[in-house]
Short mmCIF file of C-alpha atoms in Angstrom, two decimals:
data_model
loop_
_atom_site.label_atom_id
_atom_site.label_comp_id
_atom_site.label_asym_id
_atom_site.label_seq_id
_atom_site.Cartn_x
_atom_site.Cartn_y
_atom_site.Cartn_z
CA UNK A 1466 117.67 87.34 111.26
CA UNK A 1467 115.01 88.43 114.11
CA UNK A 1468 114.10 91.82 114.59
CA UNK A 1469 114.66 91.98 118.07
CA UNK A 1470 118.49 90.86 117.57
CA UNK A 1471 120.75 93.94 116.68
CA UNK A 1472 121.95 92.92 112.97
CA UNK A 1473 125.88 92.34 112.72
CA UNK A 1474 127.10 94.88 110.21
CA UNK A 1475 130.06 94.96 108.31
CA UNK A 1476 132.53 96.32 105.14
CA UNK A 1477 132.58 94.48 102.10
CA UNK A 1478 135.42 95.81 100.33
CA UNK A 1479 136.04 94.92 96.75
CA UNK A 1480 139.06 95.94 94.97
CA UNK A 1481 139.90 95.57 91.52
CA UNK A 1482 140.56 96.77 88.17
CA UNK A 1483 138.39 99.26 85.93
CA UNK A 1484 135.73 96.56 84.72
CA UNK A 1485 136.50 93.92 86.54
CA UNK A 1486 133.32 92.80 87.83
CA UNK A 1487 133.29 94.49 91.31
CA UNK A 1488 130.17 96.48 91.31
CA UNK A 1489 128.01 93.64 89.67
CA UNK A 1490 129.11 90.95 92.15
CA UNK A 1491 127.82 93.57 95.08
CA UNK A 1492 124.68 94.07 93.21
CA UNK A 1493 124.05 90.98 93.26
CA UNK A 1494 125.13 89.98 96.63
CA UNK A 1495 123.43 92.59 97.98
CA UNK A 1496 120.29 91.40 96.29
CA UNK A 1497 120.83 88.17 97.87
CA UNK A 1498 121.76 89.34 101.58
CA UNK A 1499 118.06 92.13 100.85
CA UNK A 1500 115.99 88.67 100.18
CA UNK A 1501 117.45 87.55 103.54
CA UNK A 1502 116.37 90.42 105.60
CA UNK A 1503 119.91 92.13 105.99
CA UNK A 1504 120.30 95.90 105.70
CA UNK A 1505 122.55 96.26 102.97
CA UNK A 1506 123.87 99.70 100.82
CA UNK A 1507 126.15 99.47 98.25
CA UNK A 1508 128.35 102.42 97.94
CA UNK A 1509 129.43 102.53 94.09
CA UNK A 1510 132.33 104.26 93.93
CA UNK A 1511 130.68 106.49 90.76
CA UNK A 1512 127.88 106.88 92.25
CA UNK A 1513 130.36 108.72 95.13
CA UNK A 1514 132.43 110.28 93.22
CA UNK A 1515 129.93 112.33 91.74
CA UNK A 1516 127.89 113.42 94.76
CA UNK A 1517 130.35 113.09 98.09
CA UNK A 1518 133.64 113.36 96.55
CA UNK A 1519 132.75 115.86 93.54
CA UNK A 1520 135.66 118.03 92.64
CA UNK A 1521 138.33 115.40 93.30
CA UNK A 1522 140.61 114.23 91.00
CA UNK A 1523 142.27 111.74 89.96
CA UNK A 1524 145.51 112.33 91.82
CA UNK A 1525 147.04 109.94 94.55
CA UNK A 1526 146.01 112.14 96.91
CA UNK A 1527 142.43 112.75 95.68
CA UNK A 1528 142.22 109.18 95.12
CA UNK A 1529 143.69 108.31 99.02
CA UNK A 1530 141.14 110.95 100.11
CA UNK A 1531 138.22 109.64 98.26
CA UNK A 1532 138.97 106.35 99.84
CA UNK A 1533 138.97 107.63 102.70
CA UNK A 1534 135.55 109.10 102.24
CA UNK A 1535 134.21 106.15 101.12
CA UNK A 1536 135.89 104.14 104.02
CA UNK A 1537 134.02 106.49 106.86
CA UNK A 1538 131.43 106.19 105.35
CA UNK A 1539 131.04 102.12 105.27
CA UNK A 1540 132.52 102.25 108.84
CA UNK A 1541 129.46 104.26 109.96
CA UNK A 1542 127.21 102.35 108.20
CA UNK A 1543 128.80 98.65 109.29
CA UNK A 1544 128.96 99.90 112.91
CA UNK A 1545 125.14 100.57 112.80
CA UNK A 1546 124.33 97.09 111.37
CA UNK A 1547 124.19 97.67 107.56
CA UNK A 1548 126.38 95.23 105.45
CA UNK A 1549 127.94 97.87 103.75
CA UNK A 1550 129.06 96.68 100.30
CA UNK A 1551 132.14 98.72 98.91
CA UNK A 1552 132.97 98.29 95.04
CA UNK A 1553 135.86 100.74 94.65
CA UNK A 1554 138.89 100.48 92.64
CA UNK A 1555 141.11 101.94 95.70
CA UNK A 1556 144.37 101.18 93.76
CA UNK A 1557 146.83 102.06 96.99
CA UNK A 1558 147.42 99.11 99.68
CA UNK A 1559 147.70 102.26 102.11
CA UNK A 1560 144.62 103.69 101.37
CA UNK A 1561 142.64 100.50 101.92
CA UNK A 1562 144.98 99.73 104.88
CA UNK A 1563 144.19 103.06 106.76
CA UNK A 1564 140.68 102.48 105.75
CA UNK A 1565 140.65 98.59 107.13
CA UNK A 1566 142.83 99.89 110.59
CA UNK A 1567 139.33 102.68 111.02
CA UNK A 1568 137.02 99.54 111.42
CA UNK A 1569 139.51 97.59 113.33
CA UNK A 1570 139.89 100.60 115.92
CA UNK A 1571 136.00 100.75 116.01
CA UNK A 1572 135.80 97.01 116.55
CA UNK A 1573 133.97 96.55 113.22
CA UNK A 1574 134.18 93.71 110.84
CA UNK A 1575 135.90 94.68 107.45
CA UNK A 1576 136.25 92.09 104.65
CA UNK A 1577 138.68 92.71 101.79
CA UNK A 1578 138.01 91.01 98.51
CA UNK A 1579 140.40 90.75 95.56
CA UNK A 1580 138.56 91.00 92.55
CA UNK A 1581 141.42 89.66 90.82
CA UNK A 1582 140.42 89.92 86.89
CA UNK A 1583 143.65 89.96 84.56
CA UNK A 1584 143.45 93.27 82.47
CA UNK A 1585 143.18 91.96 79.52
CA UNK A 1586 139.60 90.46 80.26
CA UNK A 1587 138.84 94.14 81.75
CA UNK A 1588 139.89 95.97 79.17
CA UNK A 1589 137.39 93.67 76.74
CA UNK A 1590 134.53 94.32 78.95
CA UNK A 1591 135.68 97.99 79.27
CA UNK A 1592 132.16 98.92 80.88
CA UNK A 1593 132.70 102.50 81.15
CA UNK A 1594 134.82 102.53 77.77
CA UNK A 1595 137.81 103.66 80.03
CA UNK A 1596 140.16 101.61 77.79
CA UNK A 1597 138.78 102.58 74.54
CA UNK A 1598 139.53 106.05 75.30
CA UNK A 1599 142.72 105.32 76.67
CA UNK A 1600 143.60 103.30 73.41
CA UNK A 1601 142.58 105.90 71.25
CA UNK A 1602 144.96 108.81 73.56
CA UNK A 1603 142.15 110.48 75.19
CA UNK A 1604 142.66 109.49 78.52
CA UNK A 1605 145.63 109.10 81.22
CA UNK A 1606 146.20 108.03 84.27
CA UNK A 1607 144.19 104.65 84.04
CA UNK A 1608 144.47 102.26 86.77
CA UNK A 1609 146.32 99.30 85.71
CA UNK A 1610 147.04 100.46 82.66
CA UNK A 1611 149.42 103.63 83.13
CA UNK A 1612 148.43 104.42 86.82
CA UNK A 1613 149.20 101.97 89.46
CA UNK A 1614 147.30 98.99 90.68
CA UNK A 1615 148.53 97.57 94.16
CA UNK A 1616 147.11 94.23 94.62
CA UNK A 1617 145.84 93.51 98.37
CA UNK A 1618 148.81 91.27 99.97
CA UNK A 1619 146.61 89.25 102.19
CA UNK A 1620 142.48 89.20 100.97
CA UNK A 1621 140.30 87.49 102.94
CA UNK A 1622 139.02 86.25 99.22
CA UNK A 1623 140.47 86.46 95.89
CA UNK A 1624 137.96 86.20 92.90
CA UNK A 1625 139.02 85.23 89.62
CA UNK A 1626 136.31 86.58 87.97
CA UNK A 1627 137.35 85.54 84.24
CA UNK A 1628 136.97 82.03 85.37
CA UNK A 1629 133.39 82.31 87.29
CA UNK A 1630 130.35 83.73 86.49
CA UNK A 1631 129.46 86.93 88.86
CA UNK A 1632 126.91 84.61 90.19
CA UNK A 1633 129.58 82.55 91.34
CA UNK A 1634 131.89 85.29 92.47
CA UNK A 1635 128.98 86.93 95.03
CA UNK A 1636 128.27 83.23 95.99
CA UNK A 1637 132.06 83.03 96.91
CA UNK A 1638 131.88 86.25 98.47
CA UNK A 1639 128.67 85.69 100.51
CA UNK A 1640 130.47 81.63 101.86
CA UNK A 1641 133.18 83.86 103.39
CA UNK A 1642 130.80 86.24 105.38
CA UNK A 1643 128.88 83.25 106.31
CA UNK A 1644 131.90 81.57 108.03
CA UNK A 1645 132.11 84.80 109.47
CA UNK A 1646 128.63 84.88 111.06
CA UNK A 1647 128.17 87.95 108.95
CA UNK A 1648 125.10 86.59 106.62
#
């Protein structure tokens, strides 16, 4: 990338379970895309929901608006030139639609990725110990579990991240924004 070229942003969304891999693949694609000279930002959806979104819920409205948040966010960001890498659960198709149709109307390249890990494998990682605390009755409302999951209808990648290392999974992630002139 020169420095005199204006850098080709974009939103890397990736959807997925609780503990399915989603913010360590953008970790480490972003790490990778950094060593290349991109501007990059990962917006953890934690990390959000504690500072922009505090006070939401975990309704499907406070989750839609959330999204939402998130999704102006990464617009704003990818129409300035900053890959913006999103790893949010986002369990409606609407939400991410209405959040995909934002960067289409502002002529900016979104990517949706399918972090597609079964939640079985999930709930064995259980990073946040979301499922323990499910298991053991002290917590509803978990996606995939007794909240709904809506699975993206038409990715532009599905990663099946119980059969790749994240390595492997970012690699995959980083071929398709290559194809895409993106990286």
């Amino acid at each position: 990338m020169t420095t005199t070229a204006r850098a080709q942003g974009a939103t890397v969304w990736l959807t997925g379970l609780p503990s399915a891999g989603k913010t360590t693949i953008a970790r480490i694609l972003g790490s990778r895309l950094r060593a290349e000279g991109h501007r990059v930002e990962v917006l953890d959806g934690d990390e959000i929901r504690r500072f922009l979104s505090a006070g939401l819920g975990f309704s499907r409205e406070d989750r839609n608006t959330n999204v939402q948040r998130i999704g102006l966010v990464a617009e704003v960001l990818a129409r300035n030139g900053v890959l913006a890498l999103v790893p949010v659960i986002a369990p409606y198709a609407d939400s991410r639609e209405a959040v995909a149709k934002r960067h289409e109307a502002s002529g900016t390249p979104y990517v949706e990725v399918h972090v597609a890990t079964p939640v079985e494998v999930c709930s064995v990682r259980d990073v946040k110990g979301l499922y323990a605390r499910h298991a053991a009755g002290r917590l509803k409302g978990l996606t995939g579990i007794d909240d709904p999951y809506e699975p993206p209808l038409d990715p532009a990648l599905t990663l099946e991240t119980d059969l790749q290392t994240p390595e492997e999974s970012a690699a995959s992630v980083y071929a398709v924004l290559a194809a895409r002139g993106l990286a």
